[in-house]
Coordinates of C-alpha atoms and ligand atoms in Angstrom, one line a residue:
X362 CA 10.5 -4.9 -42.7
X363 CA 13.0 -5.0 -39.9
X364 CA 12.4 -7.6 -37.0
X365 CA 13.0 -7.8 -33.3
X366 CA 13.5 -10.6 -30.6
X367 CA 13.6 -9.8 -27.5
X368 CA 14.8 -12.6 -24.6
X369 CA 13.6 -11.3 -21.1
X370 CA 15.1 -13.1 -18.0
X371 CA 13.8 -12.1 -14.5
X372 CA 10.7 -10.6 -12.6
X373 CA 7.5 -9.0 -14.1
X374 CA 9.2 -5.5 -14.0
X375 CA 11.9 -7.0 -16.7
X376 CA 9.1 -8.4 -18.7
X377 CA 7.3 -4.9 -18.2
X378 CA 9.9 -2.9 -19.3
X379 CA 10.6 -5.4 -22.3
X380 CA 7.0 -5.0 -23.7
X381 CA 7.7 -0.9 -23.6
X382 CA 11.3 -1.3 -25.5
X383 CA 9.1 -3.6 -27.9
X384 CA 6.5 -0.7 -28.0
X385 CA 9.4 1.4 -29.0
X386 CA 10.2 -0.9 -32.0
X387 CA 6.7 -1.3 -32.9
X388 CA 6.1 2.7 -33.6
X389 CA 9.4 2.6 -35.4
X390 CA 7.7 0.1 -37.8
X391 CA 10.1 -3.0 -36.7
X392 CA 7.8 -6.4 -36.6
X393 CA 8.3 -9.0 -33.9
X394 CA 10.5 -11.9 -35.6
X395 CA 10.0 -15.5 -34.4
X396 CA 13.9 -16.7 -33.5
X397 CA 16.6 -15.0 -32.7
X398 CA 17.8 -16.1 -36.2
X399 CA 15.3 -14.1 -38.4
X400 CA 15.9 -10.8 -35.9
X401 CA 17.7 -7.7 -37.0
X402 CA 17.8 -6.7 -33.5
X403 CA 18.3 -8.3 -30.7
X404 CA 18.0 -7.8 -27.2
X405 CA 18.9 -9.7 -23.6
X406 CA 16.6 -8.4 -20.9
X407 CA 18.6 -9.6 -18.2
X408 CA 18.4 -10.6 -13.8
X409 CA 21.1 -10.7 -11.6
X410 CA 18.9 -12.2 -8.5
X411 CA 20.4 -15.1 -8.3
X412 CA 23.3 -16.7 -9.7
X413 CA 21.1 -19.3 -11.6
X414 CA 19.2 -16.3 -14.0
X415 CA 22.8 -14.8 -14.5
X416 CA 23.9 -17.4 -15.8
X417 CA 21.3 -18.5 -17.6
X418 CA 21.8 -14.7 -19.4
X419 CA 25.5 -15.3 -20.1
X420 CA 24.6 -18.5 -22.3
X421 CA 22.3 -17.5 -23.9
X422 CA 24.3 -14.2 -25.0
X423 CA 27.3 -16.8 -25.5
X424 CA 25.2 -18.5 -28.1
X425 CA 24.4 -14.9 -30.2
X426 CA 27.9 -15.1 -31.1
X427 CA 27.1 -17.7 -33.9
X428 CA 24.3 -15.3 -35.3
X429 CA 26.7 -12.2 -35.1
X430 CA 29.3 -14.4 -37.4
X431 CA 26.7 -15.2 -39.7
X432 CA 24.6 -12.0 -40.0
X433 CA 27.4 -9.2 -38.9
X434 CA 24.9 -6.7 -39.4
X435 CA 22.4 -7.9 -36.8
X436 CA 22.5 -6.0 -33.3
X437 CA 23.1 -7.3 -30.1
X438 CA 22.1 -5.8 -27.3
X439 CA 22.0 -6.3 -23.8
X440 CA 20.4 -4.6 -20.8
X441 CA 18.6 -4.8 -17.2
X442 CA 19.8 -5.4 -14.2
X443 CA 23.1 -7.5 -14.8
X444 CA 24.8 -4.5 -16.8
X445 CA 23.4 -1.8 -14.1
X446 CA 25.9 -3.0 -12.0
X447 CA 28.4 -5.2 -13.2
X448 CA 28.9 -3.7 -17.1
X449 CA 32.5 -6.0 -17.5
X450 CA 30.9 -9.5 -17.3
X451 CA 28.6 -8.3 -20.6
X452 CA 31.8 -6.3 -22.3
X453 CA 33.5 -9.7 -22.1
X454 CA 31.1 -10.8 -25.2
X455 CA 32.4 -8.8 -28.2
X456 CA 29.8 -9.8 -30.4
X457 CA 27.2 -7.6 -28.1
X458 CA 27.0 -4.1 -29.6
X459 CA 25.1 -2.5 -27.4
X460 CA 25.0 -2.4 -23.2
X461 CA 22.3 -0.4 -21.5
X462 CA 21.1 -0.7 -17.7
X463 CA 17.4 -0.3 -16.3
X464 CA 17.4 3.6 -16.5
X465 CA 18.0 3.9 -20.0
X466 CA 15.7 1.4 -21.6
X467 CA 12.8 4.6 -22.8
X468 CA 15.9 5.7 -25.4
X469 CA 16.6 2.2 -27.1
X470 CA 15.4 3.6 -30.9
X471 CA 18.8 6.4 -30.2
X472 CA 20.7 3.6 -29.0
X473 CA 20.2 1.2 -31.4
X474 CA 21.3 3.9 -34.2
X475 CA 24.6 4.5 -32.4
X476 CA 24.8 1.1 -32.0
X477 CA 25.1 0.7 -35.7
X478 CA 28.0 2.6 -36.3
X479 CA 30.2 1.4 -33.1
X480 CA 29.6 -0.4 -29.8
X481 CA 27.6 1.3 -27.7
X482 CA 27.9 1.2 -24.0
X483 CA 25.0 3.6 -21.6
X484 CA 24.4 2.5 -18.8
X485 CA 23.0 5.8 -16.6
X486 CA 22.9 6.2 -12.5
X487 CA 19.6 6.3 -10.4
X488 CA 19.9 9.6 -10.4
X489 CA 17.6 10.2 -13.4
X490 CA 14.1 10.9 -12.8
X491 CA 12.6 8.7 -15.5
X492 CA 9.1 8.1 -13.9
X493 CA 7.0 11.1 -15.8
X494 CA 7.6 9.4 -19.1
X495 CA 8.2 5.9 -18.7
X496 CA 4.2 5.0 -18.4
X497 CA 3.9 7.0 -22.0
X498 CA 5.3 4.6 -23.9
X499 CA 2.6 1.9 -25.2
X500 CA 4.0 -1.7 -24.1
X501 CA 3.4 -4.0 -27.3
X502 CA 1.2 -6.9 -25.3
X503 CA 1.2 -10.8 -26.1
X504 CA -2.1 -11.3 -23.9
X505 CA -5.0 -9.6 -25.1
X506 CA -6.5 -9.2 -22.0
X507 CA -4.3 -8.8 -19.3
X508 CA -1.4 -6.4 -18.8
X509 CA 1.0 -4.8 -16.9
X510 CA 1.4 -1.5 -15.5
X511 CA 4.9 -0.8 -13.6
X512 CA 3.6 1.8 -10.7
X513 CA 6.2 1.8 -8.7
X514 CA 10.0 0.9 -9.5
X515 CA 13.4 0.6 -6.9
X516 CA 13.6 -0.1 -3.6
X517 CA 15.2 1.7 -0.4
X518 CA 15.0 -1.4 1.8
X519 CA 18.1 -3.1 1.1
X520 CA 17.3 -6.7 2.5
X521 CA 21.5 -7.8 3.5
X522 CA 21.0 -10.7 0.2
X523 CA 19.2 -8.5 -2.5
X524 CA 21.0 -7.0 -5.5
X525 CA 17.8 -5.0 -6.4
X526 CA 18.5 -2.0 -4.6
X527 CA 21.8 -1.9 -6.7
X528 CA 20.3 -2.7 -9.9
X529 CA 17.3 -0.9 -9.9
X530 CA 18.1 2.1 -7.5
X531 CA 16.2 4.4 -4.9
X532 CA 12.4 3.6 -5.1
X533 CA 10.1 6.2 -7.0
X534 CA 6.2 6.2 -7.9
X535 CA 4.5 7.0 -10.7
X536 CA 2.2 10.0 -11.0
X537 CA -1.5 8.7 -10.2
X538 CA -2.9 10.3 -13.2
X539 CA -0.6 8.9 -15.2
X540 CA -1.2 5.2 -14.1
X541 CA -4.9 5.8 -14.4
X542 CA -4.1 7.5 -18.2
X543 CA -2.0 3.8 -19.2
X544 CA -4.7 1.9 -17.8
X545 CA -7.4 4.0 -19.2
X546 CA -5.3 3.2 -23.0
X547 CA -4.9 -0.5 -22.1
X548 CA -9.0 -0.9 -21.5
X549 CA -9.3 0.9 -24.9
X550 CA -7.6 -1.7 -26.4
X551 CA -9.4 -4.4 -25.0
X552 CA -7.2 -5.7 -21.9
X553 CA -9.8 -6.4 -18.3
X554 CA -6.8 -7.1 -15.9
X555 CA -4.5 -5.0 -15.0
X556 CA -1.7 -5.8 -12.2
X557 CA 0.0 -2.7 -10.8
X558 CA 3.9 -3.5 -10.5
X559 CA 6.3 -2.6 -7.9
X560 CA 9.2 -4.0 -6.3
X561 CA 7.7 -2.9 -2.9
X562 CA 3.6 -2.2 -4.3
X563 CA 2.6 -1.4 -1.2
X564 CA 5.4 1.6 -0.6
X565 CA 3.7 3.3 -3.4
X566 CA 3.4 6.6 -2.6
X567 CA 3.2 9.8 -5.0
X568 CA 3.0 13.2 -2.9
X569 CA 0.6 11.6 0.0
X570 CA -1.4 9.5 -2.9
X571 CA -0.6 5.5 -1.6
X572 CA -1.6 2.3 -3.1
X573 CA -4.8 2.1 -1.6
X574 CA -6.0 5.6 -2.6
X575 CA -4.7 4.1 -6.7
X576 CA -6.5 1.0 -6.3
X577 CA -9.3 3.8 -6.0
X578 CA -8.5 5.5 -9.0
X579 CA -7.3 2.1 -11.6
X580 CA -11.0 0.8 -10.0
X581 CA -12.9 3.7 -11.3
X582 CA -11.5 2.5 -15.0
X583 CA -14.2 1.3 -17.6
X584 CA -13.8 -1.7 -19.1
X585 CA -11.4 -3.2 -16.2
X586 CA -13.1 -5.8 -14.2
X587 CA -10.0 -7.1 -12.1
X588 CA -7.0 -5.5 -10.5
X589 CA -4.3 -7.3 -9.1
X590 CA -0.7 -5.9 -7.3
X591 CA 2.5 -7.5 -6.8
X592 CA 5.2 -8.0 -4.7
X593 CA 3.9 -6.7 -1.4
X594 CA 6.4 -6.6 1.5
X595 CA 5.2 -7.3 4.9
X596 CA 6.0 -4.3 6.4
X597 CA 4.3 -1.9 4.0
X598 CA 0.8 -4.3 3.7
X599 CA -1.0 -2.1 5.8
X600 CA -4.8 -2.0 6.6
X601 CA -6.4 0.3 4.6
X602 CA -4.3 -1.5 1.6
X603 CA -6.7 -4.6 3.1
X604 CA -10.0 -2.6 3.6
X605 CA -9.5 -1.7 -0.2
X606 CA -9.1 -5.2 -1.5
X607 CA -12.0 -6.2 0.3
X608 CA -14.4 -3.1 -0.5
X609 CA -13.6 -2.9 -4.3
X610 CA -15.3 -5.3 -6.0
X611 CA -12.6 -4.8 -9.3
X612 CA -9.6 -6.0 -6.4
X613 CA -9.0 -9.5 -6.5
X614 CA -8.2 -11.6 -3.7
X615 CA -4.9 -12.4 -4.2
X616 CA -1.5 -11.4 -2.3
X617 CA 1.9 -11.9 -3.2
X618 CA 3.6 -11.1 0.8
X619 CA 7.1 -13.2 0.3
X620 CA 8.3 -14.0 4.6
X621 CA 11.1 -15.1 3.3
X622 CA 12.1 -17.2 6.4
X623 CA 10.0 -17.8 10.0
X624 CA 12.9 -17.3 12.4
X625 CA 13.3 -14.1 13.7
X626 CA 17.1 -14.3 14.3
X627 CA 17.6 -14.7 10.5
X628 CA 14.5 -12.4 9.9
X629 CA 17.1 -9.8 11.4
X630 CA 20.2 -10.6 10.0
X631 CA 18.4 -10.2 6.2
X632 CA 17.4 -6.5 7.5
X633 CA 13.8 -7.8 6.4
X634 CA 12.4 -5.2 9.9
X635 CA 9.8 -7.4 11.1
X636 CA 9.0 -10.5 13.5
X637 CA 7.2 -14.2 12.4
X638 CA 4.9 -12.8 14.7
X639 CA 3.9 -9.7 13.1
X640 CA 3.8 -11.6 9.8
X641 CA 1.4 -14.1 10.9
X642 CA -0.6 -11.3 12.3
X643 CA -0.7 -9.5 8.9
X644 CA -1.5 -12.7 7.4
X645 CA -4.8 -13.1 10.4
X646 CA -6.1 -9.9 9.7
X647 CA -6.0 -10.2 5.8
X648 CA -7.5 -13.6 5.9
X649 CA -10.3 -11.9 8.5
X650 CA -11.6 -9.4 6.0
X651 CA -10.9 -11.0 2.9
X652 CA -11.6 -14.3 3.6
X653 CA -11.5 -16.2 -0.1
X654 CA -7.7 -14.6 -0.1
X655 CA -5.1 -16.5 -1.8
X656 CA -2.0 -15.9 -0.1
X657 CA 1.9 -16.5 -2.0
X658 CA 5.4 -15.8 -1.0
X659 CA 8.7 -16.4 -1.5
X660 CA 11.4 -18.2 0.7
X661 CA 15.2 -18.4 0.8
X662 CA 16.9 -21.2 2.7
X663 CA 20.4 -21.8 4.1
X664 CA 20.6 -18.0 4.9
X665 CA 24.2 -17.4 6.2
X666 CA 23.9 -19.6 9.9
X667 CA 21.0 -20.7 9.1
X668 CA 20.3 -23.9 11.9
X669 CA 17.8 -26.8 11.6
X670 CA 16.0 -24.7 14.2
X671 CA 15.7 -21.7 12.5
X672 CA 14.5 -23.6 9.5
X673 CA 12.1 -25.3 11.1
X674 CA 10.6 -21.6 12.3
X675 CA 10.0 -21.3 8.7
X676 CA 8.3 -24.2 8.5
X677 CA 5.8 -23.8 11.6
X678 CA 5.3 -20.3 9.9
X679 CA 3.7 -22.0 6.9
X680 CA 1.7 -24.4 8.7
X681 CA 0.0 -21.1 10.7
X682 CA -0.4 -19.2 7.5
X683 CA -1.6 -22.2 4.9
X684 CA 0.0 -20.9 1.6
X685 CA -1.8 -21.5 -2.3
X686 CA 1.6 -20.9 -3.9
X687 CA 5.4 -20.2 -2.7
X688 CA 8.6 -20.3 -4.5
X689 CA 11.7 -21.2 -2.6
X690 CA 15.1 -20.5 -3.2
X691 CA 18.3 -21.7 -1.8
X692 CA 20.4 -18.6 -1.1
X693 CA 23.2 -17.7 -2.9
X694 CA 25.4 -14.5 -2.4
X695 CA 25.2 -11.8 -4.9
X696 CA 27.9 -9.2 -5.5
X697 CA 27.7 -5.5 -3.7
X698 CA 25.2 -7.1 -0.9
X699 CA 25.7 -7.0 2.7
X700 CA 25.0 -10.4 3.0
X701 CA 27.9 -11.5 0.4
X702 CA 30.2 -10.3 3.2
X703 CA 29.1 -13.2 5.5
X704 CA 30.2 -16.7 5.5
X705 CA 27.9 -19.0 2.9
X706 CA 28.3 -21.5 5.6
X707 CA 25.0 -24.2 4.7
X708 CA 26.7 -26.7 2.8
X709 CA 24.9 -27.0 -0.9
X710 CA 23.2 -30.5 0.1
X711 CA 21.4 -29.2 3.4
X712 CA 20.0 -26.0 1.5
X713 CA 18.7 -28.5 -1.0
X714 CA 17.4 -30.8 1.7
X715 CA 15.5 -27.7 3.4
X716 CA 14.7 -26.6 0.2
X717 CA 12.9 -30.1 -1.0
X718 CA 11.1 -30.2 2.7
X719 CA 9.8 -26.8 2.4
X720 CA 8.6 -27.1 -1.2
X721 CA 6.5 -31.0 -0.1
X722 CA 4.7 -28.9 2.5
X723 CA 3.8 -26.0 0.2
X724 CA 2.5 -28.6 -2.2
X725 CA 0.5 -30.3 0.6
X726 CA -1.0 -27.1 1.3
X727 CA -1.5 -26.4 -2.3
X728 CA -3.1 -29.4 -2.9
X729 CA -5.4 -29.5 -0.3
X730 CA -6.4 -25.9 -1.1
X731 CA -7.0 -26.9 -5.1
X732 CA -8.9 -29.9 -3.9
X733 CA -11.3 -28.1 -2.1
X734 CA -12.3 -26.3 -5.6
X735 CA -13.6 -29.8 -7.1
X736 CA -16.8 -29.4 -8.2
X737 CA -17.1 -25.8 -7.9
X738 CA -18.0 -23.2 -10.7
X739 CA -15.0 -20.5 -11.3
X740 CA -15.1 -17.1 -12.6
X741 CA -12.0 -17.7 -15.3
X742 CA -10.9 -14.7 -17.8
X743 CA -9.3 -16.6 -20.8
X744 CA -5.8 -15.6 -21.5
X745 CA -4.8 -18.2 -24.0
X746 CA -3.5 -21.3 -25.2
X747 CA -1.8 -23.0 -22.8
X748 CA 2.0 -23.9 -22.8
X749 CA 1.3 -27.1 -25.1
X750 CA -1.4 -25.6 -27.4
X751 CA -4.0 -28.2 -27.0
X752 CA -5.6 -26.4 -23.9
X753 CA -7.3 -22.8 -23.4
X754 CA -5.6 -21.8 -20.2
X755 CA -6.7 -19.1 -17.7
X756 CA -7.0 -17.3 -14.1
X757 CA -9.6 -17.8 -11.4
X758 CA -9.7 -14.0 -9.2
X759 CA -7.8 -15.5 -6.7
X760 CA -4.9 -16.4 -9.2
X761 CA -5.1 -20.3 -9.7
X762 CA -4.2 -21.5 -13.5
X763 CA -6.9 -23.6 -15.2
X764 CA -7.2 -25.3 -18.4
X765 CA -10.0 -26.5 -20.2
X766 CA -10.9 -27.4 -23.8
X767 CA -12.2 -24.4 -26.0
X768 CA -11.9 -22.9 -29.4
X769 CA -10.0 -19.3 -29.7
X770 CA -12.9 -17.3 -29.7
X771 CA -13.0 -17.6 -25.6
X772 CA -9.7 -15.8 -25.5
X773 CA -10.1 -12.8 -24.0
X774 CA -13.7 -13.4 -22.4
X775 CA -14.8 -14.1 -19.0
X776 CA -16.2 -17.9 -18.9
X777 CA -17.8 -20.0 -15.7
X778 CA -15.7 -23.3 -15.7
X779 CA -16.7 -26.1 -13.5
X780 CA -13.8 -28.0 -12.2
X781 CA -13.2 -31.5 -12.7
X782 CA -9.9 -32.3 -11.7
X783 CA -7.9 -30.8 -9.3
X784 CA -3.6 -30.5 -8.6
X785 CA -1.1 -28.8 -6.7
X786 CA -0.2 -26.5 -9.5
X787 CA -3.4 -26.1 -11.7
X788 CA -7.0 -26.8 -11.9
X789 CA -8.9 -28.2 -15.0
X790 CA -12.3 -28.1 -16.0
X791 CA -15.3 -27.6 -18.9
X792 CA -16.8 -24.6 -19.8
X793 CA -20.3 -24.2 -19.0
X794 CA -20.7 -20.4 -20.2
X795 CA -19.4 -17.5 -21.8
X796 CA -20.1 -14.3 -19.0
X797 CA -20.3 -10.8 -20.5
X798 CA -19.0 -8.9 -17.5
X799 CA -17.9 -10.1 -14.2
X800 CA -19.2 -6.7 -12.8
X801 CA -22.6 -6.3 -14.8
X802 CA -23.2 -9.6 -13.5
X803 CA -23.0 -8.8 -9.6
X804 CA -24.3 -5.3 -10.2
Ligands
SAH1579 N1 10.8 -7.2 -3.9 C1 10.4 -8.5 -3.6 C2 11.1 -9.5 -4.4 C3 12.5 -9.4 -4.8 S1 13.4 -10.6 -5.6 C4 10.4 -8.7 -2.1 O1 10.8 -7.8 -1.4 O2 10.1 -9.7 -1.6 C5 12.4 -12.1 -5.6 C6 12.8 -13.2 -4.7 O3 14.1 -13.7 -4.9 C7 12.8 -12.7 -3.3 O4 11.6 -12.6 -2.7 C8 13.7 -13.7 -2.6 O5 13.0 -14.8 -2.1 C9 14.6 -14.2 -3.7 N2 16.0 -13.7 -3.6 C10 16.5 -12.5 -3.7 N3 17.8 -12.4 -3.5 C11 18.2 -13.7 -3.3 C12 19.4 -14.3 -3.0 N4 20.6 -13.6 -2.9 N5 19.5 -15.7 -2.8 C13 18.3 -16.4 -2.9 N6 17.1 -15.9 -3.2 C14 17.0 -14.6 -3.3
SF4_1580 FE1 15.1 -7.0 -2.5 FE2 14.3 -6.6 0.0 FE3 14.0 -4.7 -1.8 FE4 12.5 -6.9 -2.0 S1 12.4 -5.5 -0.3 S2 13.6 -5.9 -3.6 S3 14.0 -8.5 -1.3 S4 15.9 -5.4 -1.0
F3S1581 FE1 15.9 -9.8 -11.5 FE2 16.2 -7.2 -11.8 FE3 13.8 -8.2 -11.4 S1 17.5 -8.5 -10.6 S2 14.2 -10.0 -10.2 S3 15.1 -8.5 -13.1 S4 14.6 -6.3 -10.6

């Protein structure tokens, strides 16, 4: 039987769109190997955000070459957002046999054929209108019980630092019914969460239907007892996307709204369109009607001019909004973006320094959010093993990680954990039962 491995770098839509090429393989009859070595096919799911996941991509590609030389028959291919833009820095490799960008990715069983008989390079414009068919392909899951479901893909915004306009083109929804129809499939086989994907979620918008009106639809689904969506951006979180979350029971309270810096000078220069102001006031009236909300984002520092002032509006902007989880990155200028034009004038020490300082406080508020949870008993939905094996690992509604002892049979199902030891980063705890449904429960 043939094998594939698949190596995804990047955000959930990469890992979303590598489970459907791996549906692909999977009705072709291909089985998933375990390394790269035992593959027949190969294939490099690759990010351009930052320089660090580029280059992360182009070693690991480097290091096919050895495989190539000793199996010349096994197929290399690379795609996603570092060949939709910038095709010459993966041609460079001649031991890849294949290139293909993010609009191409439903056709991989043709492309792997030609790629067979010579190199193969497809790489399609954002022209195409892809999104009737994408959801049809079944994505070959590694979690039994939670999955993905890209709603939503592109993005028109065109923040002055992001490449993801230029990698993943003008944004476009997903017919309702056709979301509802993948979820409806995924529930058959057994998954309870589902998180609706978009690069901008809360833009979602298919011929007047938006994301609120979907979390309608996905809630009405049998057999799914939590929804999540991710990445909101500020300007699209509206209202009735928060009267939703906190009148369906199957919405959980978790939100993903990346501010990306607190001063509103640099706020305008990344074209982000609002104020610190209006975030914070996004973030009061989510926090007002859903008031167990876990609340994440994302953060660049050393923005081009970027002063000790301006950071420091970033930093009173988390101590107003109190944040469970945020990711900070120091900013580093990507090809074809506005901001690439402007001088990268924070030397690399000070963007570490704000980056360290930023990332203590997010843990302070982490922590003290986590420690509050001692004691408590949590509503967990058992995804798995955790990263060392010993450990069943799993998700709270509102998103935190926790690990406990267990035996496989609790993957899957919905347990009530009390916790026992808190941390920034994760919670753990013992199992006091197994819960049948989350929902029947309540109801
Ligand atoms: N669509 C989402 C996320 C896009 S990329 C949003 O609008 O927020 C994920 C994160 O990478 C961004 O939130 C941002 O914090 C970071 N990022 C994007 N481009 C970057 C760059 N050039 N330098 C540093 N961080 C960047
Ligand atoms: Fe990038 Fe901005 Fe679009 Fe997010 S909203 S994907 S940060 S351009
Ligand atoms: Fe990276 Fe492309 Fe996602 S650039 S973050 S994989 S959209």
């Amino acid at each position: 039987m043939k094998k594939f491995y698949i190596k995804t770098f990047g955000c959930q839509m990469n890992v979303n769109d590598s489970e459907k090429i791996a549906g692909i393989l999977r009705d072709l009859g291909y089985e998933k190997a375990g390394s790269p070595e035992e593959a027949d096919v190969i294939i490099v799911n690759t990010c351009s955000v930052r320089a660090k996941p580029d280059n992360k991509a182009y070693s690991f590609i480097g290091n096919l070459k050895r495989i190539k030389k000793e199996k010349p028959d096994t197929i290399i291919a690379v795609g996603g957002c570092v060949p939709q833009k910038e095709k010459k820095s993966i041609l460079r490799f001649e031991h890849v046999d294949l290139v293909f960008g993010t609009f191409n990715f439903m056709k991989i069983d043709e492309l792997i054929e030609r790629a067979r008989k010579e190199r193969v390079v497809e790489v399609l414009n954002s022209k195409i209108r892809e999104e009737d068919r994408v959801p049809l392909i079944d994505s070959y899951l590694e979690n039994v019980c939670v999955a993905y479901v890209t709603v939503q893909r592109g993005c028109n915004r065109f923040c002055t630092y992001c490449i993801v306009p230029f990698t993943r083109g003008r944004e476009r929804s997903v017919k309702p019914e056709l979301v509802v129809q993948e979820v409806k499939r995924l529930a058959e086989r057994g998954v309870k969460e589902v998180h609706l994907l978009g690069q901008n979620v809360d833009f979602y918008n298919y011929e007047g239907t938006d994301l609120a009106d979907l979390l309608y639809m996905v809630s009405e689904v049998e057999g799914i007892e939590r929804i999540r969506f991710t990445t909101s951006h500020p300007c699209g979180f509206s209202r009735k996307i928060v009267e939703a979350m906190r009148d369906i029971e199957k919405v959980c309270p978790y939100v993903h709204l990346p501010p990306q810096s607190g001063s509103n000078r640099i706020l305008e220069k990344m074209n982000r369109g609002y104020t610190k102001e209006e975030y914070i006031e996004k973030v009061m009236m989510l926090k007002e009607e859903v008031p167990e909300v876990a609340l994440s984002g994302d953060f660049i520092v050393g923005f081009p001019t970027e002063t000790v002032e301006d950071f420091e509006e970033t930093l009173s902007l988390v101590e107003t909004c109190v944040f469970d989880q945020g990711f900070v990155f120091e900013y580093s200028p990507r090809p074809f973006t506005k901001a690439s034009t402007f001088k990268d004038d924070v030397p690399k020490e000070e963007k570490n320094r704000r980056l360290q300082e930023l990332q203590n406080l997010l843990k302070t508020q982490a922590e003290e959010k986590n420690r509050k949870r001692l004691g408590k008993v949590e509503e967990v939905l058992v995804e798995g093993w955790s990263p060392k094996g010993k450990e069943l690992s799993g998700r709270t509604r509102d998103n935190k990680l926790v690990v406990f002892d267990g035996d496989e049979s609790l993957i899957g199902e919905f347990v009530d954990i009390e916790i026992t030891e808190t941390s920034p980063f994760f919670l753990k705890g013992k199992v006091l039962e197994r819960v049948e449904s989350i929902l029947a429960r309540k109801g």
